[in-house]
Amino acid sequence: MDHFNYRGNALYAEDVPVTSIVAKWGSPCYVYSRATLERHFKVFDEAFANQPHRICYAVKANSNIAILSILAKLGAGFDIVSQGELERVLLAGGKPNDIVFSGVGKLVPELERAMEVGVGCFNLESPSELMRVNDIAKRLNIIAPISLRVNPDINVETHPYIATGLKENKFGIEYDQALPLLREARKLSNVKIVGIGYHIGSQLMQIQPFLEAFDRVGKLVDQCQEEGIVLTHLDIGGGLGVRYRDENPPSPADYIAAILKRLRHPQLELIMEPGRAIVANAGILVTRVEYLKKTSHKNFAVVDAAMNDLLRPSLYQAYQEIIPVINQSTDYQTWDIVGPVCETGDFLGKDRSLSLKEQDLLAIRTAGAYGFTMSSNYNSRPKIPEVLVDQDQMFLIRKRETYSDLTLHENLLPQGEL
Ligand code: LLP
């Protein structure tokens, strides 16, 4: 459920007509609904009931500091994968102790900064990283809290680029190597083992693989207990899918209920790292039809947003629903919705039945996650604004980049070098 609905024939974001957002800040733009965002977070949070838990929102899904601050206020923790994300969370008022630091390639300065501010847990993905973390912690004279991200070797049905829990993927520590590595970690002077976890992939549509991973890693928890390795948390990762078209993802409540039913270690805090399921449906991308172009083979609607603004259709052949901002439902035809970028791969939707005329506005739904965060300046296109709607109010939470922003960090060669 979201708060982008028609009133009469006009699409609204909460109580604001989308047309008035475009009138103020132009097209294309991202529009987010605060009520949707908050509702999704609460659904996760409440499903855990009395079980100790922490929802660490995966910042990569949408890292705008206004979005992060809303989640921080609701009590969210954060799953980060870079210092850039860390600095955003801190700016937004997130507590360092509620942050878990994930990722296969954490750099020395990133780890130093994270230790200095007191990040709650380092999710480690290799023996070398364990040694690196211990060395830095020793140098900084602290004890770094660590968790191992285990690769449970579970097959999931999703796009191969976003499946992460198979042994051929780069992620996590091989299942059989986890216990030996924990034994090593226990001997080190400057790390403290606090947890264990996994993340098996993104946009997952079935509960079963999550449960298989949970059970497999649960066995490791048993083995830890037998060896006296004390864990305080189990991190079950993110990955719950959303509906882009006609998929039927499990509800967060059903998924979490199934996990709780199987939980054999209720003393452990459960950490979860959802990104998409919290923010995807809280956002739309609004774009304007510039040109209608008919060929003998195809009808193209060339719009002002492109693959640099929303990469998912091009990169993953992802389907995202496209609807009119003003619904005129007259002359339906089949259109490819394409952007101005000079690549055939630049499309936002193919073979869509829509009633279109030039200058119409369209909304691409479910664009709140991995939309703006994956956008780029390709073709020297300034990044587009982000607007947050809260009931009948709208806030510009990121302004449109200017043309001078594009070259801000570039230098011409000195005269003599030309
Ligand atoms: N935790 C870890 C360690 C992750 O790598 C990810 C996502 C998440 C949590 C959050 O997963 P989520 O709940 O959002 O599925 N750009 C792709 C998705 C990439 C996901 C990468 N990792 C897309 O647009 O579909």
Short mmCIF file of C-alpha atoms and ligand atoms in Angstrom, two decimals:
data_model
loop_
_atom_site.label_atom_id
_atom_site.label_comp_id
_atom_site.label_asym_id
_atom_site.label_seq_id
_atom_site.Cartn_x
_atom_site.Cartn_y
_atom_site.Cartn_z
CA MET A 1 0.00 0.00 0.00
CA ASP A 2 1.21 3.51 -0.74
CA HIS A 3 -0.07 7.06 -0.73
CA PHE A 4 0.07 7.76 -4.46
CA ASN A 5 -3.57 7.66 -5.55
CA TYR A 6 -5.89 9.31 -8.03
CA ARG A 7 -8.41 11.88 -6.90
CA GLY A 8 -10.71 12.27 -9.86
CA ASN A 9 -8.32 11.91 -12.76
CA ALA A 10 -5.31 13.51 -11.06
CA LEU A 11 -2.51 11.62 -9.33
CA TYR A 12 -1.77 12.79 -5.82
CA ALA A 13 1.16 12.23 -3.51
CA GLU A 14 -0.64 12.14 -0.16
CA ASP A 15 -2.67 15.40 -0.28
CA VAL A 16 -0.60 17.13 -2.95
CA PRO A 17 -1.38 16.96 -6.67
CA VAL A 18 1.70 15.75 -8.51
CA THR A 19 1.16 18.49 -11.10
CA SER A 20 1.72 21.16 -8.45
CA ILE A 21 5.06 19.57 -7.48
CA VAL A 22 6.18 19.75 -11.10
CA ALA A 23 4.85 23.30 -11.39
CA LYS A 24 7.15 24.26 -8.53
CA TRP A 25 10.30 22.21 -9.12
CA GLY A 26 10.06 21.03 -12.71
CA SER A 27 10.34 17.69 -14.44
CA PRO A 28 11.78 15.14 -14.12
CA CYS A 29 11.80 14.73 -10.34
CA TYR A 30 11.56 12.09 -7.65
CA VAL A 31 8.63 12.40 -5.26
CA TYR A 32 8.47 10.55 -1.94
CA SER A 33 5.62 10.04 0.50
CA ARG A 34 6.51 10.31 4.17
CA ALA A 35 3.41 8.41 5.31
CA THR A 36 4.30 5.46 3.08
CA LEU A 37 7.87 5.40 4.31
CA GLU A 38 6.83 5.51 7.95
CA ARG A 39 4.14 2.89 7.49
CA HIS A 40 6.58 0.43 5.95
CA PHE A 41 9.14 0.91 8.68
CA LYS A 42 6.53 0.36 11.35
CA VAL A 43 5.23 -2.81 9.71
CA PHE A 44 8.70 -4.33 10.06
CA ASP A 45 9.28 -2.99 13.52
CA GLU A 46 5.94 -4.08 14.94
CA ALA A 47 6.14 -7.58 13.45
CA PHE A 48 8.94 -8.42 15.89
CA ALA A 49 6.68 -7.63 18.85
CA ASN A 50 8.59 -8.44 22.05
CA GLN A 51 11.54 -10.15 20.39
CA PRO A 52 14.66 -8.00 20.86
CA HIS A 53 15.38 -6.64 17.42
CA ARG A 54 16.80 -3.77 15.40
CA ILE A 55 15.73 -2.74 11.91
CA CYS A 56 18.89 -1.48 10.22
CA TYR A 57 17.60 0.20 7.08
CA ALA A 58 19.90 -0.46 4.10
CA VAL A 59 21.04 3.06 3.20
CA LYS A 60 21.99 2.15 -0.37
CA ALA A 61 18.32 1.88 -1.31
CA ASN A 62 17.73 5.60 -0.74
CA SER A 63 20.30 7.69 1.07
CA ASN A 64 18.77 11.15 1.03
CA ILE A 65 19.47 12.64 4.46
CA ALA A 66 15.84 13.73 4.90
CA ILE A 67 14.71 10.13 4.40
CA LEU A 68 17.40 8.89 6.79
CA SER A 69 16.40 11.43 9.43
CA ILE A 70 12.76 10.32 9.30
CA LEU A 71 13.84 6.73 9.82
CA ALA A 72 16.29 7.67 12.58
CA LYS A 73 13.47 9.45 14.37
CA LEU A 74 11.39 6.28 14.21
CA GLY A 75 14.23 4.41 15.90
CA ALA A 76 15.80 2.76 12.88
CA GLY A 77 19.36 1.57 12.83
CA PHE A 78 21.28 1.62 9.56
CA ASP A 79 23.13 -0.82 7.36
CA ILE A 80 25.94 1.00 5.57
CA VAL A 81 28.51 -0.06 2.99
CA SER A 82 30.80 2.96 2.74
CA GLN A 83 32.06 5.99 4.60
CA GLY A 84 29.85 8.10 2.38
CA GLU A 85 26.81 6.33 3.76
CA LEU A 86 28.21 6.64 7.29
CA GLU A 87 28.61 10.41 6.98
CA ARG A 88 25.04 10.67 5.69
CA VAL A 89 23.64 8.68 8.59
CA LEU A 90 25.54 10.80 11.11
CA LEU A 91 24.33 14.00 9.44
CA ALA A 92 20.78 12.69 9.61
CA GLY A 93 21.00 12.04 13.35
CA GLY A 94 21.51 8.27 13.28
CA LYS A 95 23.27 6.84 16.34
CA PRO A 96 26.66 5.26 15.57
CA ASN A 97 25.94 2.34 17.84
CA ASP A 98 22.86 1.48 15.78
CA ILE A 99 24.90 1.14 12.58
CA VAL A 100 26.15 -2.09 11.07
CA PHE A 101 28.94 -1.74 8.51
CA SER A 102 28.58 -4.26 5.66
CA GLY A 103 30.43 -4.76 2.39
CA VAL A 104 33.26 -6.86 0.96
CA GLY A 105 35.80 -4.12 0.49
CA LYS A 106 35.98 -1.76 3.45
CA LEU A 107 38.96 0.55 3.10
CA VAL A 108 41.41 1.49 5.86
CA PRO A 109 40.26 5.12 6.22
CA GLU A 110 36.63 3.99 6.19
CA LEU A 111 37.28 1.51 8.99
CA GLU A 112 39.23 4.10 10.97
CA ARG A 113 36.43 6.63 10.75
CA ALA A 114 33.81 4.03 11.63
CA MET A 115 35.80 2.96 14.68
CA GLU A 116 36.39 6.54 15.76
CA VAL A 117 32.67 7.32 15.77
CA GLY A 118 31.81 3.98 17.40
CA VAL A 119 29.86 2.03 14.77
CA GLY A 120 27.89 -0.78 16.43
CA CYS A 121 29.15 -3.71 14.39
CA PHE A 122 31.51 -4.55 11.55
CA ASN A 123 30.06 -7.31 9.36
CA LEU A 124 33.21 -9.05 8.16
CA GLU A 125 33.47 -10.88 4.88
CA SER A 126 36.99 -12.34 4.77
CA PRO A 127 39.90 -13.50 6.95
CA SER A 128 42.00 -10.61 5.61
CA GLU A 129 39.35 -8.15 6.67
CA LEU A 130 39.34 -9.63 10.17
CA MET A 131 43.09 -9.06 10.44
CA ARG A 132 42.75 -5.53 9.04
CA VAL A 133 40.03 -4.64 11.53
CA ASN A 134 42.01 -6.07 14.43
CA ASP A 135 45.15 -4.15 13.39
CA ILE A 136 43.33 -0.83 13.06
CA ALA A 137 41.49 -1.34 16.33
CA LYS A 138 44.82 -2.07 18.06
CA ARG A 139 46.31 1.10 16.63
CA LEU A 140 43.31 3.13 17.79
CA ASN A 141 43.34 1.33 21.13
CA ILE A 142 39.75 0.16 20.96
CA ILE A 143 37.93 -3.17 20.81
CA ALA A 144 35.96 -3.43 17.55
CA PRO A 145 32.61 -5.26 17.70
CA ILE A 146 32.45 -7.78 14.86
CA SER A 147 30.05 -10.18 13.20
CA LEU A 148 30.79 -12.65 10.43
CA ARG A 149 28.69 -12.48 7.30
CA VAL A 150 28.32 -16.12 6.38
CA ASN A 151 27.54 -17.25 2.86
CA PRO A 152 24.94 -19.97 3.45
CA ASP A 153 25.04 -21.19 -0.19
CA ILE A 154 21.32 -20.85 -0.80
CA ASN A 155 19.88 -20.57 -4.29
CA VAL A 156 17.36 -17.76 -4.76
CA GLU A 157 15.19 -16.76 -7.68
CA THR A 158 16.05 -13.22 -8.59
CA HIS A 159 18.14 -11.33 -11.11
CA PRO A 160 21.64 -12.90 -11.05
CA TYR A 161 23.23 -9.51 -10.36
CA ILE A 162 21.46 -9.26 -7.01
CA ALA A 163 21.68 -12.88 -5.78
CA THR A 164 24.40 -12.91 -3.13
CA GLY A 165 24.10 -16.11 -1.10
CA LEU A 166 25.58 -18.68 -3.50
CA LYS A 167 29.08 -20.00 -3.00
CA GLU A 168 30.17 -18.63 -6.38
CA ASN A 169 29.25 -15.08 -5.28
CA LYS A 170 31.90 -12.76 -3.87
CA PHE A 171 29.97 -12.22 -0.65
CA GLY A 172 30.38 -13.60 2.82
CA ILE A 173 32.55 -16.24 4.42
CA GLU A 174 32.16 -19.76 3.15
CA TYR A 175 29.92 -21.69 5.51
CA ASP A 176 32.57 -24.27 6.47
CA GLN A 177 35.15 -21.59 7.11
CA ALA A 178 33.00 -19.58 9.50
CA LEU A 179 33.61 -21.55 12.68
CA PRO A 180 37.38 -21.86 12.19
CA LEU A 181 37.49 -18.10 11.57
CA LEU A 182 35.48 -17.38 14.69
CA ARG A 183 37.98 -19.48 16.65
CA GLU A 184 40.75 -17.31 15.19
CA ALA A 185 38.85 -14.13 15.93
CA ARG A 186 38.44 -15.18 19.54
CA LYS A 187 42.20 -15.20 19.95
CA LEU A 188 42.66 -11.67 18.64
CA SER A 189 43.24 -8.87 21.12
CA ASN A 190 41.18 -6.04 19.61
CA VAL A 191 37.97 -7.53 18.28
CA LYS A 192 34.94 -8.75 20.14
CA ILE A 193 32.63 -11.22 18.44
CA VAL A 194 29.06 -9.99 18.89
CA GLY A 195 27.11 -11.60 16.08
CA ILE A 196 26.72 -13.64 12.98
CA GLY A 197 24.63 -12.96 9.91
CA TYR A 198 23.85 -13.39 6.26
CA HIS A 199 22.22 -11.63 3.32
CA ILE A 200 21.23 -13.91 0.46
CA GLY A 201 19.96 -11.52 -2.19
CA SER A 202 17.49 -8.83 -3.08
CA GLN A 203 13.95 -8.70 -4.49
CA LEU A 204 13.20 -12.20 -3.15
CA MET A 205 9.66 -13.43 -3.60
CA GLN A 206 9.62 -16.53 -1.45
CA ILE A 207 9.97 -17.08 2.27
CA GLN A 208 11.52 -20.53 1.85
CA PRO A 209 15.12 -19.53 0.97
CA PHE A 210 15.16 -17.05 3.86
CA LEU A 211 14.14 -19.85 6.21
CA GLU A 212 16.75 -22.23 4.81
CA ALA A 213 19.44 -19.62 5.38
CA PHE A 214 18.11 -18.94 8.88
CA ASP A 215 18.22 -22.64 9.77
CA ARG A 216 21.70 -23.13 8.32
CA VAL A 217 23.14 -20.18 10.16
CA GLY A 218 21.16 -21.24 13.26
CA LYS A 219 23.29 -24.40 13.29
CA LEU A 220 26.38 -22.23 13.43
CA VAL A 221 24.89 -20.40 16.39
CA ASP A 222 24.51 -23.79 18.14
CA GLN A 223 28.13 -24.63 17.41
CA CYS A 224 29.23 -21.26 18.75
CA GLN A 225 27.32 -21.90 21.94
CA GLU A 226 28.94 -25.34 22.31
CA GLU A 227 32.36 -23.73 22.01
CA GLY A 228 31.55 -20.91 24.39
CA ILE A 229 31.58 -18.21 21.70
CA VAL A 230 29.02 -15.76 23.00
CA LEU A 231 26.87 -14.06 20.38
CA THR A 232 24.49 -11.25 21.14
CA HIS A 233 22.84 -10.89 17.75
CA LEU A 234 21.84 -12.70 14.59
CA ASP A 235 21.59 -10.55 11.44
CA ILE A 236 19.14 -11.93 8.88
CA GLY A 237 19.97 -9.36 6.19
CA GLY A 238 17.57 -7.64 3.84
CA GLY A 239 16.17 -8.79 0.54
CA LEU A 240 12.40 -8.97 0.91
CA GLY A 241 10.88 -8.20 -2.49
CA VAL A 242 8.19 -5.74 -3.48
CA ARG A 243 5.51 -5.72 -6.15
CA TYR A 244 6.60 -3.92 -9.29
CA ARG A 245 4.01 -5.54 -11.52
CA ASP A 246 2.05 -8.62 -10.52
CA GLU A 247 4.53 -10.28 -8.15
CA ASN A 248 3.26 -11.51 -4.85
CA PRO A 249 5.96 -10.93 -2.26
CA PRO A 250 5.44 -12.23 1.26
CA SER A 251 4.33 -9.49 3.62
CA PRO A 252 6.94 -8.38 6.14
CA ALA A 253 4.58 -9.58 8.89
CA ASP A 254 4.32 -13.11 7.42
CA TYR A 255 8.02 -13.33 6.78
CA ILE A 256 8.99 -12.17 10.26
CA ALA A 257 6.34 -14.42 11.86
CA ALA A 258 7.86 -17.40 10.02
CA ILE A 259 11.32 -16.47 11.29
CA LEU A 260 10.13 -16.00 14.86
CA LYS A 261 8.40 -19.39 14.76
CA ARG A 262 11.72 -21.06 13.93
CA LEU A 263 13.85 -19.00 16.27
CA ARG A 264 15.63 -21.34 18.66
CA HIS A 265 17.78 -18.65 20.27
CA PRO A 266 15.30 -16.05 21.54
CA GLN A 267 17.99 -14.47 23.72
CA LEU A 268 19.64 -13.15 20.56
CA GLU A 269 18.78 -9.73 19.21
CA LEU A 270 17.56 -10.13 15.63
CA ILE A 271 18.94 -7.55 13.25
CA MET A 272 17.34 -7.06 9.87
CA GLU A 273 18.61 -4.95 6.95
CA PRO A 274 15.66 -4.16 4.68
CA GLY A 275 16.07 -1.47 2.07
CA ARG A 276 13.74 -1.92 -0.88
CA ALA A 277 10.73 -3.12 1.12
CA ILE A 278 10.82 0.06 3.20
CA VAL A 279 11.35 2.69 0.58
CA ALA A 280 10.51 1.38 -2.93
CA ASN A 281 6.79 2.07 -2.84
CA ALA A 282 7.36 5.37 -1.06
CA GLY A 283 8.68 6.96 -4.25
CA ILE A 284 7.75 7.78 -7.84
CA LEU A 285 9.73 9.28 -10.67
CA VAL A 286 7.80 11.95 -12.54
CA THR A 287 8.70 12.60 -16.16
CA ARG A 288 7.28 14.59 -19.07
CA VAL A 289 6.57 13.34 -22.57
CA GLU A 290 8.68 15.47 -24.91
CA TYR A 291 8.13 13.81 -28.26
CA LEU A 292 5.80 11.19 -29.62
CA LYS A 293 7.55 9.44 -32.46
CA LYS A 294 5.92 6.75 -34.54
CA THR A 295 7.85 4.46 -36.86
CA SER A 296 6.52 1.64 -38.99
CA HIS A 297 7.62 -0.78 -36.22
CA LYS A 298 7.13 1.01 -32.95
CA ASN A 299 5.63 3.92 -31.11
CA PHE A 300 8.17 5.77 -29.01
CA ALA A 301 7.39 8.26 -26.30
CA VAL A 302 10.60 10.18 -25.68
CA VAL A 303 10.44 11.51 -22.12
CA ASP A 304 12.73 13.86 -20.20
CA ALA A 305 13.94 11.22 -17.70
CA ALA A 306 16.43 8.60 -18.79
CA MET A 307 18.54 5.64 -17.73
CA ASN A 308 20.87 7.98 -15.85
CA ASP A 309 17.92 8.97 -13.62
CA LEU A 310 16.49 5.46 -13.17
CA LEU A 311 18.85 2.67 -14.16
CA ARG A 312 16.87 -0.41 -13.09
CA PRO A 313 15.01 -1.02 -16.36
CA SER A 314 18.22 -0.78 -18.41
CA LEU A 315 20.49 -2.65 -16.03
CA TYR A 316 18.23 -5.47 -14.84
CA GLN A 317 15.53 -5.37 -17.52
CA ALA A 318 13.36 -4.48 -14.53
CA TYR A 319 9.68 -3.72 -15.04
CA GLN A 320 8.39 -0.59 -13.34
CA GLU A 321 4.80 0.43 -13.70
CA ILE A 322 4.19 3.67 -15.64
CA ILE A 323 0.96 5.60 -15.13
CA PRO A 324 -0.36 8.97 -16.27
CA VAL A 325 -0.31 11.89 -13.85
CA ILE A 326 -3.58 13.06 -15.39
CA ASN A 327 -5.62 10.06 -16.40
CA GLN A 328 -7.47 10.85 -19.62
CA SER A 329 -8.17 7.24 -20.70
CA THR A 330 -9.09 7.97 -24.30
CA ASP A 331 -6.87 6.73 -27.09
CA TYR A 332 -4.81 3.81 -25.82
CA GLN A 333 -1.82 2.74 -27.89
CA THR A 334 1.28 0.71 -27.21
CA TRP A 335 4.37 2.77 -26.46
CA ASP A 336 8.03 2.29 -25.59
CA ILE A 337 8.90 4.91 -23.01
CA VAL A 338 12.46 5.97 -23.76
CA GLY A 339 14.81 8.71 -22.59
CA PRO A 340 17.09 11.16 -24.40
CA VAL A 341 20.31 9.23 -23.63
CA CYS A 342 22.18 8.02 -26.69
CA GLU A 343 21.87 4.26 -26.11
CA THR A 344 19.31 1.77 -27.27
CA GLY A 345 19.42 0.43 -23.70
CA ASP A 346 17.95 3.70 -22.49
CA PHE A 347 14.35 2.82 -21.81
CA LEU A 348 12.08 3.11 -18.81
CA GLY A 349 9.36 0.78 -20.07
CA LYS A 350 8.52 -1.19 -23.18
CA ASP A 351 5.21 -2.00 -24.85
CA ARG A 352 3.07 -0.01 -22.43
CA SER A 353 -0.55 0.63 -23.21
CA LEU A 354 -1.06 4.32 -22.53
CA SER A 355 -3.06 7.24 -23.80
CA LEU A 356 -0.43 9.90 -24.51
CA LYS A 357 0.08 13.30 -25.98
CA GLU A 358 3.16 15.49 -25.95
CA GLN A 359 3.74 17.40 -22.67
CA ASP A 360 1.80 14.82 -20.62
CA LEU A 361 3.33 13.87 -17.29
CA LEU A 362 3.94 10.24 -16.39
CA ALA A 363 4.77 8.64 -13.05
CA ILE A 364 7.04 5.63 -12.77
CA ARG A 365 5.99 3.82 -9.67
CA THR A 366 7.98 1.93 -7.05
CA ALA A 367 10.98 4.13 -7.73
CA GLY A 368 11.87 5.06 -4.15
CA ALA A 369 14.50 2.32 -3.83
CA TYR A 370 17.61 2.11 -6.02
CA GLY A 371 16.28 4.99 -8.07
CA PHE A 372 18.03 8.21 -7.18
CA THR A 373 20.90 6.34 -5.48
CA MET A 374 21.85 4.64 -8.75
CA SER A 375 21.47 7.78 -10.83
CA SER A 376 24.44 9.37 -12.57
CA ASN A 377 25.42 12.31 -14.72
CA TYR A 378 25.79 10.18 -17.85
CA ASN A 379 25.39 12.27 -21.01
CA SER A 380 26.17 15.28 -18.76
CA ARG A 381 22.65 15.35 -17.44
CA PRO A 382 22.28 17.16 -14.09
CA LYS A 383 20.83 14.98 -11.32
CA ILE A 384 17.16 15.63 -10.74
CA PRO A 385 15.48 16.99 -7.62
CA GLU A 386 13.92 14.95 -4.83
CA VAL A 387 10.75 16.17 -3.16
CA LEU A 388 9.20 14.78 0.01
CA VAL A 389 5.47 15.11 0.59
CA ASP A 390 4.07 15.08 4.10
CA GLN A 391 0.27 15.30 3.97
CA ASP A 392 -0.44 18.64 2.28
CA GLN A 393 3.12 19.94 2.53
CA MET A 394 6.00 19.45 0.13
CA PHE A 395 9.68 19.85 0.79
CA LEU A 396 12.57 20.05 -1.63
CA ILE A 397 14.99 17.54 -0.08
CA ARG A 398 17.52 17.74 -2.90
CA LYS A 399 17.64 20.50 -5.45
CA ARG A 400 18.17 19.97 -9.16
CA GLU A 401 21.83 20.10 -10.11
CA THR A 402 22.89 22.99 -12.29
CA TYR A 403 25.10 22.90 -15.35
CA SER A 404 27.93 24.45 -13.39
CA ASP A 405 27.58 21.64 -10.81
CA LEU A 406 28.50 19.25 -13.60
CA THR A 407 32.00 20.64 -13.98
CA LEU A 408 32.52 21.79 -10.40
CA HIS A 409 35.35 19.36 -9.71
CA GLU A 410 37.02 19.55 -13.10
CA ASN A 411 39.99 21.67 -14.12
CA LEU A 412 41.08 22.97 -17.49
CA LEU A 413 44.75 22.34 -18.14
CA PRO A 414 47.01 25.30 -17.34
CA GLN A 415 47.58 27.52 -20.41
CA GLY A 416 51.07 26.24 -21.06
CA GLU A 417 49.94 22.62 -21.27
CA LEU A 418 47.48 23.16 -24.10
N1 LLP B 1 22.06 -5.89 3.31
C1 LLP B 1 23.07 -6.09 2.43
C2 LLP B 1 24.34 -6.59 2.92
C3 LLP B 1 22.87 -5.82 1.06
O1 LLP B 1 23.85 -6.04 0.20
C4 LLP B 1 21.61 -5.31 0.63
C5 LLP B 1 21.38 -5.00 -0.79
C6 LLP B 1 20.62 -5.10 1.59
C7 LLP B 1 20.87 -5.40 2.92
C8 LLP B 1 19.26 -4.54 1.24
O2 LLP B 1 18.57 -5.36 0.37
P1 LLP B 1 17.04 -5.04 0.01
O3 LLP B 1 16.20 -5.22 1.26
O4 LLP B 1 16.98 -3.65 -0.47
O5 LLP B 1 16.72 -6.01 -1.03
N2 LLP B 1 20.26 -2.21 -7.18
C9 LLP B 1 19.50 -3.43 -7.07
C10 LLP B 1 19.47 -3.98 -5.66
C11 LLP B 1 20.85 -4.20 -5.07
C12 LLP B 1 20.82 -4.74 -3.67
C13 LLP B 1 22.18 -4.80 -3.08
N3 LLP B 1 22.25 -5.17 -1.70
C14 LLP B 1 18.09 -3.17 -7.62
O6 LLP B 1 17.80 -2.05 -8.02
O7 LLP B 1 17.28 -4.09 -7.70
#
